[in-house]
């Protein structure tokens, strides 16, 4: 997977007008992927826990979700930046530590669904996860030969199916990645054998969606110790 790692200087110079642009969203939501490059003598566990505590203490930046990729030194944060002027506190900290990071603007699925004419109540979606057996799924919807109407109908069908799954008690939360084309949805939720079978049926049917699954754990539960399956 090709990674666009945001340059330390360019990210520190993101302008206030870009971060605070009125694009119809109720909040400035971002997914921040932080990568700890190999370094001799690095205490990975200590660094990860330091990042966790530092981000929690940043004023006007609310941590909605925080995860660690299983088996790799990568942290995944979903943040609500309440005041754009606080953003340099985060980028400045990451820059000072020499961490590589990538930022993706997000749009909550309920707001996106509303634009498509689908009413998805915000209380359908999980706001926290207790289970450390989690998965992040990035699902891309290729346009192929679909018309705009057909493409939107495919998205509406997908969101309605997601809502139906959530109503059965399956914990999940979903975001749209802004600026990505073809359109990309990002799912977070517990992984179960039943859920894996649903993915197989759902994603590899006639619509032939593209998806990348990543096993993650809740950062609040991270200890650096091996977790049994």
XYZ file of C-alpha atoms in Angstrom, residues 48-49 51-57 62-69 75-78 127-132 134 216-224 227:
38
model
C 3.193 4.876 22.081
C 1.951 5.519 25.599
C 1.751 9.834 22.307
C -1.510 8.611 23.824
C -1.184 10.757 26.935
C 0.042 13.818 25.043
C -2.870 13.785 22.596
C -5.391 13.319 25.401
C -4.020 16.429 27.107
C -11.124 15.755 21.289
C -9.991 12.153 20.813
C -13.026 10.250 19.517
C -11.175 6.961 18.926
C -7.602 5.769 19.382
C -6.203 2.478 18.105
C -2.932 0.672 17.489
C -2.354 -1.587 14.513
C -1.265 4.566 15.916
C -4.623 5.514 14.397
C -6.481 8.461 15.911
C -9.884 9.914 15.046
C -18.855 5.930 20.284
C -16.406 3.565 21.999
C -15.170 -0.021 21.803
C -14.301 -2.192 24.783
C -13.177 -5.212 22.777
C -9.508 -5.193 21.730
C -11.092 -4.831 16.322
C -6.303 -3.035 15.402
C -6.702 -2.834 19.161
C -8.091 -0.145 21.388
C -5.199 2.066 22.415
C -6.688 2.480 25.890
C -6.089 -1.263 26.374
C -2.592 -1.293 24.918
C 0.100 -2.716 27.191
C 2.673 -3.946 24.711
C -2.780 -10.624 23.117
